[in-house]
């Protein structure tokens, strides 16, 4: 997939995240999931891990991917503060950032290992 399509996928994922966080119900549109603490932090980490990966594939820049995902996590939390029945939570933003950093780090390590394996052949 070429970079513009990865950017489109990242924007779509960010839009889906915005849609979920716009619901006054803390469970959001994913009401079928049990997002009570501490499970909600795992959901945040996984969600922003995917966003970080999509940005990484789009940009090819790991630090940029983590920073943009983290920034979007902060914006998402501020947005939730304006939604009735929701609130901003620094711990959610930390989970967002850690999820993005973890996923991007794993992807970079995997890419490096693949490059080493190709050189060894």
XYZ file of C-alpha atoms in Angstrom, residues 1-44:
44
model
C 0.000 0.000 0.000
C 1.419 3.410 -0.852
C 1.904 6.205 1.649
C -1.159 8.305 0.711
C -3.377 5.284 1.357
C -1.729 4.750 4.748
C -2.441 8.413 5.577
C -6.043 7.894 4.513
C -6.256 4.812 6.751
C -4.782 6.792 9.673
C -7.316 9.590 9.156
C -10.151 7.066 8.953
C -8.977 5.422 12.187
C -8.732 8.824 13.888
C -12.243 9.606 12.661
C -13.554 6.337 14.040
C -11.898 7.131 17.368
C -13.543 10.571 17.361
C -16.919 8.975 16.655
C -16.554 6.535 19.561
C -15.463 9.282 21.937
C -18.367 11.537 20.896
C -20.903 9.260 22.571
C -22.252 10.547 25.899
C -22.211 6.956 27.137
C -18.727 6.108 28.435
C -19.037 2.761 26.658
C -19.643 4.703 23.462
C -20.670 2.928 20.324
C -18.721 -0.085 21.585
C -21.292 -0.785 24.286
C -20.838 -4.504 23.725
C -17.296 -4.197 25.120
C -16.593 -4.108 28.825
C -14.537 -0.930 29.046
C -14.595 -0.556 32.806
C -11.263 0.262 34.486
C -8.622 -1.046 34.059
C -9.762 -2.652 30.788
C -10.383 0.779 29.326
C -6.644 1.498 29.457
C -5.942 -1.609 27.379
C -8.527 -0.447 24.857
C -6.894 2.993 24.742
